[in-house]
XYZ file of C-alpha atoms in Angstrom:
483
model
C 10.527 4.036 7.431
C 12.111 5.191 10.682
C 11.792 5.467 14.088
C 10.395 8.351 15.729
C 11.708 8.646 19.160
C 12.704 6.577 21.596
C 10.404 6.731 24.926
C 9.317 4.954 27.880
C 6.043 2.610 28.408
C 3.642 3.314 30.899
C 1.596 0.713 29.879
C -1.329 0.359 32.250
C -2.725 3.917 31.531
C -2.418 3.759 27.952
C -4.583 0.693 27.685
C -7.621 1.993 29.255
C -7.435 5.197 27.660
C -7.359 3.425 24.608
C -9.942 1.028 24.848
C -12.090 3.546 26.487
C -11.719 6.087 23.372
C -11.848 3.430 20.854
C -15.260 1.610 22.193
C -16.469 4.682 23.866
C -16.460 7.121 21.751
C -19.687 7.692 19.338
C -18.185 11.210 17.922
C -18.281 12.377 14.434
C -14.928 12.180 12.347
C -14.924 15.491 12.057
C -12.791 16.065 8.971
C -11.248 19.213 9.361
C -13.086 19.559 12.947
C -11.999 21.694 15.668
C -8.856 20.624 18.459
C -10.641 20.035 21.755
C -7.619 19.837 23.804
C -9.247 20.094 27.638
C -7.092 17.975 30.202
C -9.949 15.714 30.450
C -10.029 14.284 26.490
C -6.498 15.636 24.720
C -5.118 12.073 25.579
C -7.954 10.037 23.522
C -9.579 9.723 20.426
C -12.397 12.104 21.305
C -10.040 14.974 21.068
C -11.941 15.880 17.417
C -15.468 17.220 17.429
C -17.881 18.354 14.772
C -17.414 18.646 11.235
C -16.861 21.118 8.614
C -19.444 19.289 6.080
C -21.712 17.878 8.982
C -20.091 14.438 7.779
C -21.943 11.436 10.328
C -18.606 8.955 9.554
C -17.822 7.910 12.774
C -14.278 5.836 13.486
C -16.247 2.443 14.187
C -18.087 3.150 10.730
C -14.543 3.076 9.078
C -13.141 -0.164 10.772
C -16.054 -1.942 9.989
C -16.001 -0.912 6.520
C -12.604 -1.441 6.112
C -12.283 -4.331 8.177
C -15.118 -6.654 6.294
C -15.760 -4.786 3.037
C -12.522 -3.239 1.597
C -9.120 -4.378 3.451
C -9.841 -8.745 2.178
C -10.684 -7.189 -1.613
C -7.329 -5.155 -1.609
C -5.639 -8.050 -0.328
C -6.522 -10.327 -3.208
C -6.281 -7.716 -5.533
C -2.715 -6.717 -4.726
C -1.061 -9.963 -5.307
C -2.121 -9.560 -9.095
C 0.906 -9.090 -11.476
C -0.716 -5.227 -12.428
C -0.141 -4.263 -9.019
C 2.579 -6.661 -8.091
C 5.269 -4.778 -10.226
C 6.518 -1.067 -9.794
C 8.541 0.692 -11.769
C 10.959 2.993 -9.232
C 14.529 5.050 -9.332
C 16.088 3.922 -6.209
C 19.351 5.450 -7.612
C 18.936 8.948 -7.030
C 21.284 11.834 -5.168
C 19.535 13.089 -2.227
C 19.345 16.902 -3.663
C 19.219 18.264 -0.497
C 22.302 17.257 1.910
C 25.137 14.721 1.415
C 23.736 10.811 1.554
C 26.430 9.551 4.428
C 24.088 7.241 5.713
C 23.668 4.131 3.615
C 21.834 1.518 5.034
C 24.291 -1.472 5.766
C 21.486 -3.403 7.381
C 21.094 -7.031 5.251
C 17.356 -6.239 5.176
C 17.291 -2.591 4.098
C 18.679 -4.335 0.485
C 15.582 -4.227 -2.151
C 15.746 -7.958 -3.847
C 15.895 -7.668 -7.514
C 13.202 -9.500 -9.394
C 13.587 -12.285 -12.383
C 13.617 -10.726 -16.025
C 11.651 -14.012 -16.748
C 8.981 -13.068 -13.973
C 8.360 -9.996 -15.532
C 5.019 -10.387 -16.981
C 5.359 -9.735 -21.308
C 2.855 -6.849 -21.079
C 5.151 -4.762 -18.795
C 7.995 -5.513 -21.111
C 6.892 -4.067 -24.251
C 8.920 -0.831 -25.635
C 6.854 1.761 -25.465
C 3.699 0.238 -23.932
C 2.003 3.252 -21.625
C 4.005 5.851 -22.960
C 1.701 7.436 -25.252
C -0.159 9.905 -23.814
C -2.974 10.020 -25.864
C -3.497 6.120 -25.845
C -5.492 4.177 -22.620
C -4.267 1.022 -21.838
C -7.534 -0.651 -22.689
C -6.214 -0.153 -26.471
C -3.940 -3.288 -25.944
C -7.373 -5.400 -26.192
C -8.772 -2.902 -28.359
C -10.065 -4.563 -32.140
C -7.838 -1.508 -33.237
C -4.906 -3.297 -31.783
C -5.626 -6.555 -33.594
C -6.384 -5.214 -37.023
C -2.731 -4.764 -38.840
C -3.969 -2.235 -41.053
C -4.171 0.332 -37.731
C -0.155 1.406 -37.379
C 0.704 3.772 -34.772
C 0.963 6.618 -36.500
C -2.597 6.584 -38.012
C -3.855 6.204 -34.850
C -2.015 9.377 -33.358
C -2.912 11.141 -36.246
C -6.401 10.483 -36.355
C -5.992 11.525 -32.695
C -4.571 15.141 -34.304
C -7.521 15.440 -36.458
C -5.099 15.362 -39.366
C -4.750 19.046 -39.799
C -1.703 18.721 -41.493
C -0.444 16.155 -43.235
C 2.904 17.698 -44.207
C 3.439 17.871 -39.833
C 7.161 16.767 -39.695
C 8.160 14.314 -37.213
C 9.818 16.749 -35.154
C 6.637 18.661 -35.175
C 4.656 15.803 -33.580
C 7.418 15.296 -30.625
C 6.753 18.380 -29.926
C 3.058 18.358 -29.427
C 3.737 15.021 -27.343
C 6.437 16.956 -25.113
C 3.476 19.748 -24.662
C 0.777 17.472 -24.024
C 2.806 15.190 -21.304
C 3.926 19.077 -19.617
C 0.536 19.973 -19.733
C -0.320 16.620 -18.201
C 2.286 16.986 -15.315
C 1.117 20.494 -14.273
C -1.620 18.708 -12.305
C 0.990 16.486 -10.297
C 1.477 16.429 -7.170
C 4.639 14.550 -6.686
C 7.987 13.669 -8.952
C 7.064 10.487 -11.068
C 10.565 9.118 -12.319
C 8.729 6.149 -14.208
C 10.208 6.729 -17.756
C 13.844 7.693 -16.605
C 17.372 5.981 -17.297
C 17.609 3.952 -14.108
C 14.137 2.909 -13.634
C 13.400 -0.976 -12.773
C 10.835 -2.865 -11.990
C 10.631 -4.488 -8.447
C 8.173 -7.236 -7.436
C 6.508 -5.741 -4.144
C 5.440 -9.049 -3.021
C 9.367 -10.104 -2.858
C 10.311 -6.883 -0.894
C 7.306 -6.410 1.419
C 7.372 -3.244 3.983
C 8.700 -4.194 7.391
C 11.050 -3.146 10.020
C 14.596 -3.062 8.833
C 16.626 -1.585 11.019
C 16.614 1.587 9.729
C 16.679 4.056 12.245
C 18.928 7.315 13.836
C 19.945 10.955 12.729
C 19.445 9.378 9.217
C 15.897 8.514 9.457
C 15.184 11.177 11.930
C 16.179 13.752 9.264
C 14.198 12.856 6.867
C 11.373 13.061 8.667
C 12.371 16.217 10.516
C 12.693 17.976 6.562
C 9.081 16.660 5.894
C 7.725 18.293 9.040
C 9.858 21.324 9.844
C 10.106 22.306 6.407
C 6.887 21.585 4.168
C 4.215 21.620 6.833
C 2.109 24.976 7.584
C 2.327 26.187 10.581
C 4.658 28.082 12.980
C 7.968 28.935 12.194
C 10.039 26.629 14.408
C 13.484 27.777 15.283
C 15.034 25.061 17.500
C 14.707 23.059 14.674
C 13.070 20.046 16.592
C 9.911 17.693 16.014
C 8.908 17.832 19.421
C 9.285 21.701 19.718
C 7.651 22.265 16.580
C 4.439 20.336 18.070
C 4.481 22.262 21.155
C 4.117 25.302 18.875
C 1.837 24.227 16.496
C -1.435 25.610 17.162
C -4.097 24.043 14.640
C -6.988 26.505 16.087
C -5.032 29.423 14.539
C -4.627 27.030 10.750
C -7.043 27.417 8.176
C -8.508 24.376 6.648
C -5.432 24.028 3.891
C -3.092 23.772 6.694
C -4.593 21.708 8.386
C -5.416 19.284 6.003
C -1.932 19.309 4.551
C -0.613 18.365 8.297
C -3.252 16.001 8.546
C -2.297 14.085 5.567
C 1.707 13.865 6.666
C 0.807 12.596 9.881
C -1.466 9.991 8.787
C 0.970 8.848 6.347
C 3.472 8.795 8.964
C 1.088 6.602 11.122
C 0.351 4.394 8.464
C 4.383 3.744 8.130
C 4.654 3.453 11.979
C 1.838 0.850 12.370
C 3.281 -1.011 9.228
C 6.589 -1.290 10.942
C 5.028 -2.692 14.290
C 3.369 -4.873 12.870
C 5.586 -6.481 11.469
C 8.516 -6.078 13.660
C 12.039 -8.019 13.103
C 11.454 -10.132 16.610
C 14.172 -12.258 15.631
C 17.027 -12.890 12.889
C 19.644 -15.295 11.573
C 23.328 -14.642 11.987
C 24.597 -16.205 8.817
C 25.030 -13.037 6.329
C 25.466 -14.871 2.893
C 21.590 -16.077 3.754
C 19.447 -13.449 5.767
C 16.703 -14.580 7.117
C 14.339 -12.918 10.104
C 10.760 -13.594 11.587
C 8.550 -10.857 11.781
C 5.487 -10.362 13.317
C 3.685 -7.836 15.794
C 5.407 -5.767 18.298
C 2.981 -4.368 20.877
C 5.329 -2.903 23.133
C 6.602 -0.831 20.010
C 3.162 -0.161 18.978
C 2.938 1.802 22.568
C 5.974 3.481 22.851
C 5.324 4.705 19.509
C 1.759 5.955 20.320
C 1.397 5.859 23.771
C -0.584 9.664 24.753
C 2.613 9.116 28.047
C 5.665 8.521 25.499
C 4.304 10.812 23.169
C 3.592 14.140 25.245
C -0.351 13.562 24.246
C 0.223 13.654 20.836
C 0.102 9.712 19.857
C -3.641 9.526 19.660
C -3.533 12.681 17.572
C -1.757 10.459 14.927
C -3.581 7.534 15.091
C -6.609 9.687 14.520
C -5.001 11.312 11.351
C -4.763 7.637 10.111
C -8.496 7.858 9.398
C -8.074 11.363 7.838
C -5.459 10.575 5.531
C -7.580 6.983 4.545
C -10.651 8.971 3.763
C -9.086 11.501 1.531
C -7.488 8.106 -0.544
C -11.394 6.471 -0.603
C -12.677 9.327 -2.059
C -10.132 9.767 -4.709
C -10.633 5.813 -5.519
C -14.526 6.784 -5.607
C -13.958 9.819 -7.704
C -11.639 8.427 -10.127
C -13.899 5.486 -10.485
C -15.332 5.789 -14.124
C -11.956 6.420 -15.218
C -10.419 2.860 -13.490
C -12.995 0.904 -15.041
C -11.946 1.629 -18.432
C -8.375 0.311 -17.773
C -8.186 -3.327 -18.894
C -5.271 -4.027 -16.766
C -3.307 -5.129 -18.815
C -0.174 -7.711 -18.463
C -0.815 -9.806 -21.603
C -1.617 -12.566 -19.324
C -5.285 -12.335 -20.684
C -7.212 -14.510 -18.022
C -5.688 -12.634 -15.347
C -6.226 -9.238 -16.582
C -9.404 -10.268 -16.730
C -9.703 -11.560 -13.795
C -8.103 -8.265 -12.228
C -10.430 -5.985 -14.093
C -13.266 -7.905 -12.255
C -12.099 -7.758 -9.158
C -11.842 -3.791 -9.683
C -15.090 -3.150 -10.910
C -16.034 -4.989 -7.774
C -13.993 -3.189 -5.512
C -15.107 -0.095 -6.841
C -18.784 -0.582 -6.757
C -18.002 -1.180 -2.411
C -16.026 2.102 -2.446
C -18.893 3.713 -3.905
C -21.179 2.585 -1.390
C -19.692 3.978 1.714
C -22.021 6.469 2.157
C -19.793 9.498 3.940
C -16.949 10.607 1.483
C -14.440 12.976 2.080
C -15.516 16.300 0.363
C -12.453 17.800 -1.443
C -14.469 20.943 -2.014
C -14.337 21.932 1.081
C -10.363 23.069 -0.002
C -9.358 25.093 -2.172
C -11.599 27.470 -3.003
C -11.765 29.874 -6.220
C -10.251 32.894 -4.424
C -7.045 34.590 -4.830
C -6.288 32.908 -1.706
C -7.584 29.537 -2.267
C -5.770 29.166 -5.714
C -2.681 30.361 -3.689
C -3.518 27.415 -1.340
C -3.557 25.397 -3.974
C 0.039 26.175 -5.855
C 1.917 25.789 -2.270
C 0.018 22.447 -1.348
C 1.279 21.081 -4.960
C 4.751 22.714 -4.744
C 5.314 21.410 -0.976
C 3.862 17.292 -1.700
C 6.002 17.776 -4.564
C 8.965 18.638 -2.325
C 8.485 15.684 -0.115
C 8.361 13.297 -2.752
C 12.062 14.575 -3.414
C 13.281 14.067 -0.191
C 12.022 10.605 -0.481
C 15.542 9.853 -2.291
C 17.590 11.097 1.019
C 16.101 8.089 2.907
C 18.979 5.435 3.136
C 17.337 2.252 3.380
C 16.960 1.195 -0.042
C 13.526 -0.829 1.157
C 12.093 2.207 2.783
C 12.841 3.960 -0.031
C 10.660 2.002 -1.950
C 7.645 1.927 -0.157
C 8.213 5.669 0.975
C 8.539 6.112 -2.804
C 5.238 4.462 -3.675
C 3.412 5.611 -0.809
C 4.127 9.241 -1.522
C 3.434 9.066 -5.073
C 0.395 7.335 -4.717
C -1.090 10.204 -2.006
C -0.371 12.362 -4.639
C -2.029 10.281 -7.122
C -5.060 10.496 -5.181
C -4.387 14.242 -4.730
C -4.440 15.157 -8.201
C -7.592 13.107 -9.129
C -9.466 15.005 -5.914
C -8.094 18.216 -7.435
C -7.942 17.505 -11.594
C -9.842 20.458 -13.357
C -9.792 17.688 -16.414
C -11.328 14.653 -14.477
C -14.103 17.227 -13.364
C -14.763 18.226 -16.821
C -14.212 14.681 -18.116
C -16.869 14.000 -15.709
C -19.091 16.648 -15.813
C -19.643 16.531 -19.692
C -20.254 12.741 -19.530
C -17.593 11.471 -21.550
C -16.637 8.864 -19.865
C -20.089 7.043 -21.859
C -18.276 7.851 -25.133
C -15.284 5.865 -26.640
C -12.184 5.880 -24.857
C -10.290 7.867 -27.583
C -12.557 10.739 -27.041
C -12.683 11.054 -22.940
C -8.859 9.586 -22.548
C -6.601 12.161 -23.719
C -8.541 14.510 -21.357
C -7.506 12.997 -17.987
C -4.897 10.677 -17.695
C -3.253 8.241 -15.208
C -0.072 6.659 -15.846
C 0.514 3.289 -14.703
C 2.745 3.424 -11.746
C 0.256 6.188 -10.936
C -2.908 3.924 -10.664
C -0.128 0.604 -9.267
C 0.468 3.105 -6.590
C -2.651 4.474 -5.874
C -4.100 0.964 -4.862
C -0.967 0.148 -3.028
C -1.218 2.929 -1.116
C -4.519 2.639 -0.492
C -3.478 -0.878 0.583
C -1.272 0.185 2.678
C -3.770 2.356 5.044
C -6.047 -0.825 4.749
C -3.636 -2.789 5.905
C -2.611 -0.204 8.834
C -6.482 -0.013 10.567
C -6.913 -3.757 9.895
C -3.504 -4.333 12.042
C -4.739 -1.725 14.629
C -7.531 -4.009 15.443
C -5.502 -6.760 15.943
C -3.152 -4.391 18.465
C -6.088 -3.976 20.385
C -7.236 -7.286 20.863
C -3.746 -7.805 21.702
C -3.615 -4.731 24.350
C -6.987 -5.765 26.008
């Protein structure tokens, strides 16, 4: 999405310290582990030691898990027409300052996608909209049988308590439902609003566009300086706010929540050197560029020497931020099986829901999983904890409409919502109960209305899911290139 800062290479030194803490090091994860900062490791990945949960994941357990097992299913599974399309407001007012910063850059413009391309399932009026409905209904014998109307079905749903319900009445009890629904977001989903359109992610991939300065830097400035815990920083600068930051003296909410934003922030970084505009056409009526890896970006970026130490803090936070997203895929796991996929292209969605089951059986498998219990406790204080973590992802997802490139928009967009995605399933009091009651054995009109993902919520999910894949895949290929 942006640039961070702009600093010099010291090459030489950063290479050994990397190789030596990425092949050296044997530590524990450490998920919400204590800082180690002594002169002789703050500039390396064994900076973390211990673990709250006595978790054994190790960072060479995670790239070879990734590497082999997850990151070549997500690729297949990504270029499927499910996940392919995403429905997205890129027309919003930034709410919080004036938007003087457009993007003029040729490649910050998002390319519109072919009505015709569209697959027919996505197209249908009203398809995904009711809340009580899964999308598995589509394939349903319910579906076929023309006796079944929609309005039999919803209100058989009811129970039929009242047949004389006006039509009004049952609006109503929709609007309530979908509010109650939303109370367990944690981000702004504009899916259903005036201004929503579908763009094919495979025709506007993430990249480097360009898009940098005070425009870029603000917007990640408000993330940090604004919704992060921590120290109240009054010179109003990244760097200054990292200098105060002490995350000895930040509970394991705050930390977390820090965690997260800099491993998504990582994630974007890597993204963008890896595929790095190296070299461009001049002729504007037909932009074209060739991108590929950048490694002298990918140190000045996260060099320990351009980044006052604080580089391999980030890259580490990649891992954090991908293990929170595994679990939520692992969690949320008897709920994504029951989702047929569905386009109306029937051999695909088939195909799709295959490749799902499949990719969810691996995720299962990886035997260290984040713990999300470790947050949020019952307490006065953990419930507190709770409300601000919601109320400040939800804020960031906002500011994701201030960011001027219409391209980073996008993948901010989707990125952000599908973190919070995986947020909510981690922290759903109705997935736990749909779970812990067994319902998701019973027929999907009983356990569905219970917990409920829409489906740019489960489109972004994966892709953001992807996306870290993608990022600690491309970090081994930055250090073949570095050594």
């Amino acid at each position: 999405m942006s640039r961070w800062r702009y600093l010099s290479d010291k090459a030489p030194l950063f290479v050994v310290l990397l190789l030596v803490c990425l092949y050296g090091s044997q530590l524990s994860c450490g998920y919400f582990a204590s800082y180690d900062l002594t002169e002789n490791n703050k500039n390396c990945f064994c900076e973390l030691e211990g673990s709250i949960n006595d978790c054994g994941c190790e960072v060479d357990t995670v790239d070879h898990f990734n590497n082999i097992k997850i990151y070549p299913r997500l690729k297949s599974i990504l270029v499927k027409n499910y996940f392919r399309f995403f429905k997205v407001n890129l027309h919003h007012q930034c709410p919080f300052w004036s938007d003087d910063s457009k993007c003029a850059m040729r490649f910050c413009q998002v390319q519109n996608c072919e009505e015709q391309t569209i697959p027919p399932g996505l197209k249908e009026q009203g398809y995904n909209h009711n809340f009580m409905r899964p999308a598995a209904y589509k394939y349903s014998p319910e579906a076929q049988d023309p006796e079944c109307s929609d309005a039999n079905d919803f209100n058989s749903i009811l129970g039929l308590i009242d047949t004389s319900i006006s039509d009004q009445a049952h609006k109503e009890f929709e609007l309530w439902a979908k509010h109650d629904q939303a109370e367990e977001d944690f981000c702004i989903i504009d899916e259903n609003e005036e201004g929503c359109q579908y763009v094919d992610l495979l025709l506007n991939p993430e990249r480097y566009t360009g898009y940098k300065g005070d425009s870029a830097h603000r917007v990640w400035s408000s993330i940090y300086l604004e919704n992060c815990f921590g120290v109240q920083n009054k010179s109003n600068t990244f760097s200054d706010y990292l200098a105060q930051m002490d995350l000895h003296k930040m509970c394991l909410e705050q930390r977390a929540f820090y965690r997260i934003i800099s491993g998504l922030h990582t994630s974007i970084n890597i993204h963008l050197c890896s595929k790095y505009l190296l070299s461009e056409t001049k002729d504007f009526l037909a932009p074209q560029g060739i991108w590929g890896p950048n490694v002298e970006e990918f140190k000045r970026r996260f060099s320990p020497e351009t980044t006052n130490g604080e580089g391999p803090h980030w890259l580490r936070n990649l891992y954090f931020i991908y293990l929170v997203e595994l679990r939520a895929l692992s969690k949320a796991a008897p709920y994504l099986r029951r989702e047929d996929y569905y386009t109306g292209i029937v051999e695909e969605d088939q195909e799709t829901k295959m490749a799902i089951n499949d990719l969810l059986s691996v995720i299962e498998s990886f035997p260290n999983h984040f713990d999300e219990n470790a947050l949020f406790s019952h307490s006065p204080q953990g419930i507190r904890f709770k409300y601000e973590f919601k109320e400040k992802f939800r804020n960031i997802s906002r500011i994701m409409d201030c960011v001027g490139c219409d391209k980073c928009k996008l993948w901010g967009k989707l990125q952000t919502q599908g973190l919070g995605t995986a947020l909510k399933i981690l922290y759903s009091e109705k997935l736990n109960i749909a779970t812990e009651s067994g319902l998701w054995d019973k027929p999907h009109i009983e356990a569905d209305p219970i917990f409920r993902l829409k489906r740019s919520e489960i489109v972004a999910l994966f892709n953001a899911f992807g996306r870290l894949s993608n990022s600690i895949f491309e970090m081994e290929n930055f250090r073949k290139s570095l050594r």
